[in-house]
PDB file of C-alpha atoms in Angstrom:
ATOM      1  CA  MET A   1      -0.100   0.298  -0.221  1.00  0.00           C
ATOM      2  CA  GLN A   2       1.552   3.333  -1.013  1.00  0.00           C
ATOM      3  CA  SER A   3       1.959   6.052   2.025  1.00  0.00           C
ATOM      4  CA  ARG A   4       1.084   9.360   2.818  1.00  0.00           C
ATOM      5  CA  THR A   5       2.164  11.825   4.845  1.00  0.00           C
ATOM      6  CA  VAL A   6       0.211  13.894   7.151  1.00  0.00           C
ATOM      7  CA  ARG A   7       0.464  16.814   9.233  1.00  0.00           C
ATOM      8  CA  PHE A   8       1.360  16.231  12.857  1.00  0.00           C
ATOM      9  CA  ARG A   9       2.284  17.753  16.028  1.00  0.00           C
ATOM     10  CA  GLN A  10       3.156  17.202  19.913  1.00  0.00           C
ATOM     11  CA  VAL A  11       2.003  19.455  22.191  1.00  0.00           C
ATOM     12  CA  ASP A  12       2.370  20.136  25.782  1.00  0.00           C
ATOM     13  CA  VAL A  13      -0.645  21.256  27.642  1.00  0.00           C
ATOM     14  CA  PHE A  14      -1.592  22.781  31.184  1.00  0.00           C
ATOM     15  CA  THR A  15       2.201  24.396  30.974  1.00  0.00           C
ATOM     16  CA  SER A  16       3.487  27.933  28.990  1.00  0.00           C
ATOM     17  CA  VAL A  17       6.983  25.997  29.798  1.00  0.00           C
ATOM     18  CA  PRO A  18       7.757  23.533  27.264  1.00  0.00           C
ATOM     19  CA  PHE A  19       8.183  19.980  29.401  1.00  0.00           C
ATOM     20  CA  LYS A  20       6.410  20.414  32.439  1.00  0.00           C
ATOM     21  CA  GLY A  21       2.723  19.779  31.702  1.00  0.00           C
ATOM     22  CA  ASN A  22       1.182  16.851  29.674  1.00  0.00           C
ATOM     23  CA  PRO A  23       2.404  16.053  25.996  1.00  0.00           C
ATOM     24  CA  LEU A  24      -0.145  15.237  23.311  1.00  0.00           C
ATOM     25  CA  ALA A  25       0.244  13.533  20.091  1.00  0.00           C
ATOM     26  CA  VAL A  26      -2.180  15.114  17.040  1.00  0.00           C
ATOM     27  CA  VAL A  27      -2.466  13.678  13.597  1.00  0.00           C
ATOM     28  CA  PHE A  28      -4.099  15.637  11.213  1.00  0.00           C
ATOM     29  CA  ASP A  29      -6.468  14.635   7.883  1.00  0.00           C
ATOM     30  CA  ALA A  30      -7.476  11.354   9.737  1.00  0.00           C
ATOM     31  CA  ASP A  31     -10.808  10.737   7.819  1.00  0.00           C
ATOM     32  CA  ASP A  32      -9.506   8.033   6.064  1.00  0.00           C
ATOM     33  CA  LEU A  33      -7.985   6.154   8.947  1.00  0.00           C
ATOM     34  CA  SER A  34      -9.549   2.999  10.408  1.00  0.00           C
ATOM     35  CA  ALA A  35      -9.698   2.516  14.435  1.00  0.00           C
ATOM     36  CA  ASP A  36      -7.450  -0.203  14.109  1.00  0.00           C
ATOM     37  CA  ALA A  37      -4.880   2.154  12.598  1.00  0.00           C
ATOM     38  CA  MET A  38      -5.654   4.836  15.334  1.00  0.00           C
ATOM     39  CA  GLN A  39      -5.297   2.601  17.899  1.00  0.00           C
ATOM     40  CA  ALA A  40      -1.669   1.282  16.221  1.00  0.00           C
ATOM     41  CA  ILE A  41      -0.490   5.030  15.948  1.00  0.00           C
ATOM     42  CA  ALA A  42      -1.298   5.597  19.453  1.00  0.00           C
ATOM     43  CA  ARG A  43       0.321   2.346  20.469  1.00  0.00           C
ATOM     44  CA  TRP A  44       3.307   3.758  18.790  1.00  0.00           C
ATOM     45  CA  THR A  45       3.711   7.050  19.862  1.00  0.00           C
ATOM     46  CA  ASN A  46       3.012   5.605  23.840  1.00  0.00           C
ATOM     47  CA  LEU A  47       2.001   9.005  25.042  1.00  0.00           C
ATOM     48  CA  SER A  48      -1.038   9.195  27.598  1.00  0.00           C
ATOM     49  CA  GLU A  49      -3.395  10.076  24.285  1.00  0.00           C
ATOM     50  CA  THR A  50      -3.082  10.477  20.797  1.00  0.00           C
ATOM     51  CA  THR A  51      -5.928  12.103  18.824  1.00  0.00           C
ATOM     52  CA  PHE A  52      -7.260  12.291  15.085  1.00  0.00           C
ATOM     53  CA  LEU A  53      -8.575  15.353  13.501  1.00  0.00           C
ATOM     54  CA  LEU A  54     -11.901  14.667  11.446  1.00  0.00           C
ATOM     55  CA  ARG A  55     -14.194  16.941   9.419  1.00  0.00           C
ATOM     56  CA  PRO A  56     -17.219  17.156  11.278  1.00  0.00           C
ATOM     57  CA  THR A  57     -20.140  15.209  11.061  1.00  0.00           C
ATOM     58  CA  ASP A  58     -22.511  17.763  13.220  1.00  0.00           C
ATOM     59  CA  PRO A  59     -22.631  21.533  11.356  1.00  0.00           C
ATOM     60  CA  ALA A  60     -22.487  22.869  14.626  1.00  0.00           C
ATOM     61  CA  ALA A  61     -19.152  21.968  15.474  1.00  0.00           C
ATOM     62  CA  ASP A  62     -15.977  23.364  13.915  1.00  0.00           C
ATOM     63  CA  TYR A  63     -14.089  20.100  13.972  1.00  0.00           C
ATOM     64  CA  ARG A  64     -14.693  15.946  15.143  1.00  0.00           C
ATOM     65  CA  VAL A  65     -11.238  14.617  17.321  1.00  0.00           C
ATOM     66  CA  ARG A  66     -11.140  10.527  18.170  1.00  0.00           C
ATOM     67  CA  ILE A  67      -8.562   9.982  20.898  1.00  0.00           C
ATOM     68  CA  PHE A  68      -6.713   7.138  22.150  1.00  0.00           C
ATOM     69  CA  THR A  69      -4.782   5.946  24.809  1.00  0.00           C
ATOM     70  CA  THR A  70      -2.135   3.160  23.934  1.00  0.00           C
ATOM     71  CA  SER A  71      -5.011   0.380  24.953  1.00  0.00           C
ATOM     72  CA  ARG A  72      -8.257   1.985  23.912  1.00  0.00           C
ATOM     73  CA  GLU A  73     -10.639   4.695  22.809  1.00  0.00           C
ATOM     74  CA  LEU A  74     -11.924   7.479  24.869  1.00  0.00           C
ATOM     75  CA  PRO A  75     -15.025   9.390  24.422  1.00  0.00           C
ATOM     76  CA  PHE A  76     -13.398  12.304  26.234  1.00  0.00           C
ATOM     77  CA  ALA A  77     -10.856  13.884  28.083  1.00  0.00           C
ATOM     78  CA  GLY A  78      -8.935  17.233  29.022  1.00  0.00           C
ATOM     79  CA  HIS A  79      -6.008  17.953  27.970  1.00  0.00           C
ATOM     80  CA  PRO A  80      -6.401  16.041  24.058  1.00  0.00           C
ATOM     81  CA  THR A  81      -9.448  18.495  24.238  1.00  0.00           C
ATOM     82  CA  LEU A  82      -7.052  21.498  24.871  1.00  0.00           C
ATOM     83  CA  GLY A  83      -3.986  20.062  22.743  1.00  0.00           C
ATOM     84  CA  THR A  84      -6.059  19.393  19.890  1.00  0.00           C
ATOM     85  CA  ALA A  85      -7.577  23.177  19.908  1.00  0.00           C
ATOM     86  CA  HIS A  86      -4.384  24.540  20.176  1.00  0.00           C
ATOM     87  CA  ALA A  87      -2.656  22.255  17.255  1.00  0.00           C
ATOM     88  CA  LEU A  88      -5.373  23.121  14.772  1.00  0.00           C
ATOM     89  CA  LEU A  89      -5.507  27.121  15.811  1.00  0.00           C
ATOM     90  CA  GLU A  90      -1.582  27.019  15.374  1.00  0.00           C
ATOM     91  CA  SER A  91      -2.475  25.312  11.601  1.00  0.00           C
ATOM     92  CA  GLY A  92      -3.806  28.325  10.700  1.00  0.00           C
ATOM     93  CA  TYR A  93      -7.459  27.772  11.330  1.00  0.00           C
ATOM     94  CA  THR A  94     -10.083  30.014  11.965  1.00  0.00           C
ATOM     95  CA  PRO A  95     -12.813  29.328  13.851  1.00  0.00           C
ATOM     96  CA  LYS A  96     -16.490  30.067  13.090  1.00  0.00           C
ATOM     97  CA  GLN A  97     -17.021  31.949  16.230  1.00  0.00           C
ATOM     98  CA  PRO A  98     -14.322  34.050  16.836  1.00  0.00           C
ATOM     99  CA  GLY A  99     -12.855  33.306  20.456  1.00  0.00           C
ATOM    100  CA  ARG A 100     -14.607  30.050  20.457  1.00  0.00           C
ATOM    101  CA  LEU A 101     -14.240  26.563  19.130  1.00  0.00           C
ATOM    102  CA  VAL A 102     -17.117  23.687  19.510  1.00  0.00           C
ATOM    103  CA  GLN A 103     -15.342  20.201  19.159  1.00  0.00           C
ATOM    104  CA  GLN A 104     -17.333  17.174  18.382  1.00  0.00           C
ATOM    105  CA  CYS A 105     -16.445  13.850  20.075  1.00  0.00           C
ATOM    106  CA  GLY A 106     -17.736  11.009  21.856  1.00  0.00           C
ATOM    107  CA  VAL A 107     -19.204  13.003  24.686  1.00  0.00           C
ATOM    108  CA  GLY A 108     -21.235  15.067  22.064  1.00  0.00           C
ATOM    109  CA  LEU A 109     -20.589  19.115  21.491  1.00  0.00           C
ATOM    110  CA  VAL A 110     -17.430  20.197  23.955  1.00  0.00           C
ATOM    111  CA  PRO A 111     -17.676  24.069  23.913  1.00  0.00           C
ATOM    112  CA  ILE A 112     -13.808  25.628  23.816  1.00  0.00           C
ATOM    113  CA  VAL A 113     -13.355  29.479  24.725  1.00  0.00           C
ATOM    114  CA  GLU A 114     -10.685  31.618  25.002  1.00  0.00           C
ATOM    115  CA  ARG A 115      -9.944  33.535  28.091  1.00  0.00           C
ATOM    116  CA  ASP A 116      -8.423  36.845  28.811  1.00  0.00           C
ATOM    117  CA  THR A 117      -4.406  35.229  29.518  1.00  0.00           C
ATOM    118  CA  GLY A 118      -4.601  34.128  25.998  1.00  0.00           C
ATOM    119  CA  ALA A 119      -5.073  30.255  27.613  1.00  0.00           C
ATOM    120  CA  TRP A 120      -8.148  28.545  26.229  1.00  0.00           C
ATOM    121  CA  ALA A 121     -10.933  26.513  28.443  1.00  0.00           C
ATOM    122  CA  PHE A 122     -13.297  23.918  28.039  1.00  0.00           C
ATOM    123  CA  ALA A 123     -17.078  23.405  29.295  1.00  0.00           C
ATOM    124  CA  ALA A 124     -17.253  20.223  31.347  1.00  0.00           C
ATOM    125  CA  PRO A 125     -19.358  17.737  30.073  1.00  0.00           C
ATOM    126  CA  PRO A 126     -21.812  16.893  32.581  1.00  0.00           C
ATOM    127  CA  ALA A 127     -21.163  14.273  35.140  1.00  0.00           C
ATOM    128  CA  ARG A 128     -22.497  11.151  37.140  1.00  0.00           C
ATOM    129  CA  ILE A 129     -21.607  11.137  40.443  1.00  0.00           C
ATOM    130  CA  ARG A 130     -21.470   8.038  43.031  1.00  0.00           C
ATOM    131  CA  PRO A 131     -20.789   8.051  46.342  1.00  0.00           C
ATOM    132  CA  LEU A 132     -18.653   4.538  47.368  1.00  0.00           C
ATOM    133  CA  ASP A 133     -20.943   2.505  50.178  1.00  0.00           C
ATOM    134  CA  ASP A 134     -19.441   1.565  53.505  1.00  0.00           C
ATOM    135  CA  ALA A 135     -17.345  -1.399  52.797  1.00  0.00           C
ATOM    136  CA  GLN A 136     -15.434   0.314  50.026  1.00  0.00           C
ATOM    137  CA  LEU A 137     -14.932   3.573  52.451  1.00  0.00           C
ATOM    138  CA  GLN A 138     -13.306   1.310  54.794  1.00  0.00           C
ATOM    139  CA  ARG A 139     -11.392  -0.571  51.770  1.00  0.00           C
ATOM    140  CA  LEU A 140     -10.036   3.101  50.621  1.00  0.00           C
ATOM    141  CA  ASP A 141      -9.048   4.020  53.955  1.00  0.00           C
ATOM    142  CA  ALA A 142      -7.131   0.834  54.352  1.00  0.00           C
ATOM    143  CA  ALA A 143      -4.999   1.328  51.320  1.00  0.00           C
ATOM    144  CA  PHE A 144      -4.586   5.043  51.856  1.00  0.00           C
ATOM    145  CA  GLY A 145      -3.869   4.542  55.915  1.00  0.00           C
ATOM    146  CA  ARG A 146      -5.627   5.499  58.504  1.00  0.00           C
ATOM    147  CA  GLY A 147      -6.503   9.269  59.207  1.00  0.00           C
ATOM    148  CA  VAL A 148      -5.512  10.324  55.649  1.00  0.00           C
ATOM    149  CA  ILE A 149      -8.540  11.250  53.946  1.00  0.00           C
ATOM    150  CA  ASP A 150     -10.863  14.175  54.927  1.00  0.00           C
ATOM    151  CA  PHE A 151     -14.331  12.096  54.924  1.00  0.00           C
ATOM    152  CA  THR A 152     -16.266  15.753  55.487  1.00  0.00           C
ATOM    153  CA  ALA A 153     -16.203  15.466  51.848  1.00  0.00           C
ATOM    154  CA  PRO A 154     -17.182  12.119  51.055  1.00  0.00           C
ATOM    155  CA  PRO A 155     -15.203  10.031  47.969  1.00  0.00           C
ATOM    156  CA  CYS A 156     -16.999   9.796  45.181  1.00  0.00           C
ATOM    157  CA  ALA A 157     -17.125   8.020  41.609  1.00  0.00           C
ATOM    158  CA  VAL A 158     -17.355  11.002  39.013  1.00  0.00           C
ATOM    159  CA  ASP A 159     -17.643   9.851  35.229  1.00  0.00           C
ATOM    160  CA  ASN A 160     -17.702  12.879  32.822  1.00  0.00           C
ATOM    161  CA  GLY A 161     -16.809  10.408  30.260  1.00  0.00           C
ATOM    162  CA  VAL A 162     -13.199   9.523  31.840  1.00  0.00           C
ATOM    163  CA  PRO A 163     -14.543   7.696  35.606  1.00  0.00           C
ATOM    164  CA  TRP A 164     -12.390   9.135  38.412  1.00  0.00           C
ATOM    165  CA  LEU A 165     -12.749   8.179  42.228  1.00  0.00           C
ATOM    166  CA  VAL A 166     -12.197  11.505  43.643  1.00  0.00           C
ATOM    167  CA  VAL A 167     -10.973  11.877  47.580  1.00  0.00           C
ATOM    168  CA  ARG A 168      -9.718  14.428  49.198  1.00  0.00           C
ATOM    169  CA  LEU A 169      -7.001  14.488  51.628  1.00  0.00           C
ATOM    170  CA  ASN A 170      -5.950  16.841  54.687  1.00  0.00           C
ATOM    171  CA  ALA A 171      -3.545  18.995  52.666  1.00  0.00           C
ATOM    172  CA  ALA A 172      -1.471  19.314  49.904  1.00  0.00           C
ATOM    173  CA  ALA A 173       1.651  17.746  51.732  1.00  0.00           C
ATOM    174  CA  GLY A 174      -0.932  14.179  52.161  1.00  0.00           C
ATOM    175  CA  VAL A 175      -1.047  14.153  48.355  1.00  0.00           C
ATOM    176  CA  LEU A 176       2.319  14.857  47.888  1.00  0.00           C
ATOM    177  CA  ALA A 177       3.569  11.990  50.272  1.00  0.00           C
ATOM    178  CA  LEU A 178       0.660   9.869  48.895  1.00  0.00           C
ATOM    179  CA  ALA A 179       1.456   6.044  48.505  1.00  0.00           C
ATOM    180  CA  PRO A 180      -1.605   4.259  48.710  1.00  0.00           C
ATOM    181  CA  ASP A 181      -1.311   0.161  49.078  1.00  0.00           C
ATOM    182  CA  ARG A 182      -1.095  -0.793  44.773  1.00  0.00           C
ATOM    183  CA  ASN A 183      -2.770  -4.051  45.091  1.00  0.00           C
ATOM    184  CA  ALA A 184      -5.718  -3.078  47.413  1.00  0.00           C
ATOM    185  CA  MET A 185      -6.596   0.058  45.497  1.00  0.00           C
ATOM    186  CA  THR A 186      -6.084  -1.790  41.506  1.00  0.00           C
ATOM    187  CA  ALA A 187      -8.899  -4.168  42.925  1.00  0.00           C
ATOM    188  CA  LEU A 188     -10.614  -1.601  44.471  1.00  0.00           C
ATOM    189  CA  ILE A 189     -10.473   0.704  41.321  1.00  0.00           C
ATOM    190  CA  ALA A 190     -11.583  -2.284  39.582  1.00  0.00           C
ATOM    191  CA  ASP A 191     -14.775  -2.937  41.450  1.00  0.00           C
ATOM    192  CA  ILE A 192     -16.004   0.481  41.289  1.00  0.00           C
ATOM    193  CA  THR A 193     -15.134   1.095  37.782  1.00  0.00           C
ATOM    194  CA  THR A 194     -13.117   3.702  37.712  1.00  0.00           C
ATOM    195  CA  LEU A 195      -9.500   4.471  35.148  1.00  0.00           C
ATOM    196  CA  GLY A 196      -7.877   5.478  38.330  1.00  0.00           C
ATOM    197  CA  LEU A 197      -7.905   7.347  41.559  1.00  0.00           C
ATOM    198  CA  ALA A 198      -7.703  11.650  41.544  1.00  0.00           C
ATOM    199  CA  ALA A 199      -6.439  12.398  45.544  1.00  0.00           C
ATOM    200  CA  TYR A 200      -5.811  15.792  46.082  1.00  0.00           C
ATOM    201  CA  GLY A 201      -5.900  18.282  48.948  1.00  0.00           C
ATOM    202  CA  PRO A 202      -5.952  21.975  49.719  1.00  0.00           C
ATOM    203  CA  HIS A 203      -2.331  24.267  49.730  1.00  0.00           C
ATOM    204  CA  ILE A 204      -1.999  26.283  53.206  1.00  0.00           C
ATOM    205  CA  ALA A 205      -0.010  29.536  52.731  1.00  0.00           C
ATOM    206  CA  THR A 206       3.367  29.438  55.111  1.00  0.00           C
ATOM    207  CA  ASP A 207       2.878  31.092  58.291  1.00  0.00           C
ATOM    208  CA  ALA A 208       5.859  33.650  56.855  1.00  0.00           C
ATOM    209  CA  GLY A 209       3.320  35.357  54.412  1.00  0.00           C
ATOM    210  CA  GLY A 210       4.514  33.101  51.595  1.00  0.00           C
ATOM    211  CA  ALA A 211       1.795  32.400  48.789  1.00  0.00           C
ATOM    212  CA  ALA A 212       0.504  29.310  47.907  1.00  0.00           C
ATOM    213  CA  PRO A 213       1.475  27.862  44.509  1.00  0.00           C
ATOM    214  CA  ALA A 214      -2.277  26.991  44.404  1.00  0.00           C
ATOM    215  CA  THR A 215      -5.535  26.432  45.598  1.00  0.00           C
ATOM    216  CA  PHE A 216      -5.412  22.899  45.300  1.00  0.00           C
ATOM    217  CA  GLU A 217      -2.557  19.776  44.853  1.00  0.00           C
ATOM    218  CA  LEU A 218      -3.345  17.015  43.023  1.00  0.00           C
ATOM    219  CA  ARG A 219      -2.178  14.109  41.752  1.00  0.00           C
ATOM    220  CA  ALA A 220      -3.920  10.958  39.229  1.00  0.00           C
ATOM    221  CA  LEU A 221      -2.734   7.852  39.913  1.00  0.00           C
ATOM    222  CA  LEU A 222      -3.848   5.260  37.615  1.00  0.00           C
ATOM    223  CA  TYR A 223      -4.685   1.367  37.671  1.00  0.00           C
ATOM    224  CA  GLY A 224      -4.556  -1.341  35.590  1.00  0.00           C
ATOM    225  CA  ALA A 225      -3.167  -1.194  32.016  1.00  0.00           C
ATOM    226  CA  GLU A 226      -1.996   2.051  32.215  1.00  0.00           C
ATOM    227  CA  ASN A 227      -0.588   1.775  35.826  1.00  0.00           C
ATOM    228  CA  ALA A 228       1.235   5.019  35.881  1.00  0.00           C
ATOM    229  CA  GLU A 229       0.584   8.121  37.438  1.00  0.00           C
ATOM    230  CA  ASP A 230      -0.952  11.039  34.627  1.00  0.00           C
ATOM    231  CA  PRO A 231       1.550  14.279  34.661  1.00  0.00           C
ATOM    232  CA  VAL A 232      -1.426  16.669  34.491  1.00  0.00           C
ATOM    233  CA  THR A 233      -5.370  15.555  34.136  1.00  0.00           C
ATOM    234  CA  GLY A 234      -8.337  17.372  32.511  1.00  0.00           C
ATOM    235  CA  SER A 235     -10.681  15.105  32.864  1.00  0.00           C
ATOM    236  CA  ALA A 236      -9.732  14.484  36.836  1.00  0.00           C
ATOM    237  CA  ASN A 237      -9.819  18.285  37.566  1.00  0.00           C
ATOM    238  CA  ALA A 238     -12.904  18.610  35.715  1.00  0.00           C
ATOM    239  CA  ALA A 239     -14.414  15.488  38.042  1.00  0.00           C
ATOM    240  CA  LEU A 240     -12.717  17.625  41.005  1.00  0.00           C
ATOM    241  CA  ALA A 241     -14.719  20.722  39.709  1.00  0.00           C
ATOM    242  CA  CYS A 242     -18.216  19.277  39.556  1.00  0.00           C
ATOM    243  CA  LEU A 243     -17.663  17.337  42.916  1.00  0.00           C
ATOM    244  CA  LEU A 244     -16.762  20.733  44.927  1.00  0.00           C
ATOM    245  CA  SER A 245     -20.300  21.918  43.683  1.00  0.00           C
ATOM    246  CA  VAL A 246     -21.955  19.445  44.521  1.00  0.00           C
ATOM    247  CA  GLN A 247     -20.757  19.576  47.673  1.00  0.00           C
ATOM    248  CA  ASN A 248     -20.678  22.930  48.159  1.00  0.00           C
ATOM    249  CA  ARG A 249     -17.244  23.393  48.657  1.00  0.00           C
ATOM    250  CA  ARG A 250     -16.148  25.553  45.854  1.00  0.00           C
ATOM    251  CA  PRO A 251     -13.138  28.053  47.370  1.00  0.00           C
ATOM    252  CA  GLY A 252     -14.418  30.642  44.600  1.00  0.00           C
ATOM    253  CA  ARG A 253     -15.513  31.493  41.584  1.00  0.00           C
ATOM    254  CA  SER A 254     -12.163  30.726  40.017  1.00  0.00           C
ATOM    255  CA  PHE A 255      -9.195  28.534  41.540  1.00  0.00           C
ATOM    256  CA  THR A 256      -5.986  26.717  40.414  1.00  0.00           C
ATOM    257  CA  VAL A 257      -4.486  23.194  40.680  1.00  0.00           C
ATOM    258  CA  ARG A 258      -1.240  22.089  40.924  1.00  0.00           C
ATOM    259  CA  GLN A 259      -0.813  19.195  39.386  1.00  0.00           C
ATOM    260  CA  GLY A 260       2.451  16.465  38.354  1.00  0.00           C
ATOM    261  CA  THR A 261       5.251  17.764  41.045  1.00  0.00           C
ATOM    262  CA  VAL A 262       5.733  14.161  42.119  1.00  0.00           C
ATOM    263  CA  ILE A 263       7.147  13.539  39.096  1.00  0.00           C
ATOM    264  CA  GLY A 264       9.028  16.741  37.418  1.00  0.00           C
ATOM    265  CA  ARG A 265       5.924  18.392  35.820  1.00  0.00           C
ATOM    266  CA  ASP A 266       4.430  21.617  36.936  1.00  0.00           C
ATOM    267  CA  GLY A 267       1.137  21.541  35.763  1.00  0.00           C
ATOM    268  CA  ARG A 268      -1.443  24.334  35.895  1.00  0.00           C
ATOM    269  CA  VAL A 269      -5.060  24.215  35.887  1.00  0.00           C
ATOM    270  CA  PHE A 270      -7.237  27.115  35.706  1.00  0.00           C
ATOM    271  CA  ILE A 271     -11.035  26.454  36.750  1.00  0.00           C
ATOM    272  CA  ASP A 272     -13.945  29.128  36.412  1.00  0.00           C
ATOM    273  CA  TYR A 273     -17.658  28.630  37.060  1.00  0.00           C
ATOM    274  CA  ASP A 274     -19.969  30.318  34.205  1.00  0.00           C
ATOM    275  CA  HIS A 275     -16.623  31.644  32.980  1.00  0.00           C
ATOM    276  CA  ASP A 276     -18.188  33.223  29.478  1.00  0.00           C
ATOM    277  CA  GLY A 277     -21.211  34.381  31.453  1.00  0.00           C
ATOM    278  CA  THR A 278     -23.476  32.691  29.143  1.00  0.00           C
ATOM    279  CA  ASP A 279     -25.022  29.743  31.457  1.00  0.00           C
ATOM    280  CA  ALA A 280     -23.852  27.653  34.318  1.00  0.00           C
ATOM    281  CA  ARG A 281     -21.106  25.547  33.130  1.00  0.00           C
ATOM    282  CA  THR A 282     -17.977  24.890  34.648  1.00  0.00           C
ATOM    283  CA  TRP A 283     -14.412  25.661  32.680  1.00  0.00           C
ATOM    284  CA  ILE A 284     -11.315  23.762  32.565  1.00  0.00           C
ATOM    285  CA  GLY A 285      -8.492  26.056  31.642  1.00  0.00           C
ATOM    286  CA  GLY A 286      -4.478  26.011  31.068  1.00  0.00           C
ATOM    287  CA  HIS A 287      -1.892  27.155  28.472  1.00  0.00           C
ATOM    288  CA  THR A 288      -0.569  24.789  25.377  1.00  0.00           C
ATOM    289  CA  VAL A 289       2.838  25.190  23.862  1.00  0.00           C
ATOM    290  CA  THR A 290       4.043  23.224  20.904  1.00  0.00           C
ATOM    291  CA  ILE A 291       7.229  20.903  21.047  1.00  0.00           C
ATOM    292  CA  VAL A 292       7.085  19.084  17.905  1.00  0.00           C
ATOM    293  CA  ASP A 293       5.500  20.364  14.414  1.00  0.00           C
ATOM    294  CA  GLY A 294       6.303  18.481  11.104  1.00  0.00           C
ATOM    295  CA  THR A 295       4.274  15.337   9.374  1.00  0.00           C
ATOM    296  CA  PHE A 296       3.861  11.755   9.716  1.00  0.00           C
ATOM    297  CA  ARG A 297       4.087   8.837   7.350  1.00  0.00           C
ATOM    298  CA  LEU A 298       1.569   6.610   7.372  1.00  0.00           C
TER     299      LEU A 298
END
């Protein structure tokens, strides 16, 4: 079969500093690729996600995207949403509406808006929230170590297209030091059918008056096939933002999350409630930088 080349970018998401965010591979002009071919490419890039740009089938959308991990297709994911939008805009695409894109993906249409800072933010998809039962809570507490979890905010499974177990810890320091029993967590995550654990805790300003690096620290720990720590995770932060609303624990109209610290990254996620003023949405934003710009041989 004759090969062809398509445009390709590798970008770093949720950072304005190269190599400090979450990398994403973006393959353009992918309409004639089969799902098997996309999965093979995603496995080869060996990144947490690879996206494929296609022509939209919904007239309201600017573009359509398919999102693959190294082992599966996802209906939605956060850092691929922002990274794909960045790559498309940088390629010279003009949005149908200035300062606004509409992405078509497995969960439907996802609006993405430009912020005053130059970052872009996506509207978090609706989420399904399911509290853990008593037996699951006891297993979680044992896996973490007694006294680590802040149970005043009950741990919940939150699914916005990517399911996460969201757990609040007493402080950011506890998040950074977290080392739950992997075997116990692998079994629990399988039981509650989530992709992994999103553990978060509040940063506290120092007694000397030093500013906290962010409102919360978050770590996204994957279990099962991936079995790794995700550098910076849009869907997990969207799940957190949604759960904070439901539990009446919002720290304000907007807040920031730092992620990736333990693995040498320095991701920053900006969360706004009703950012664009049109409806009651939750917006998950961040900067993206391009690292590789070239072609991909198919």
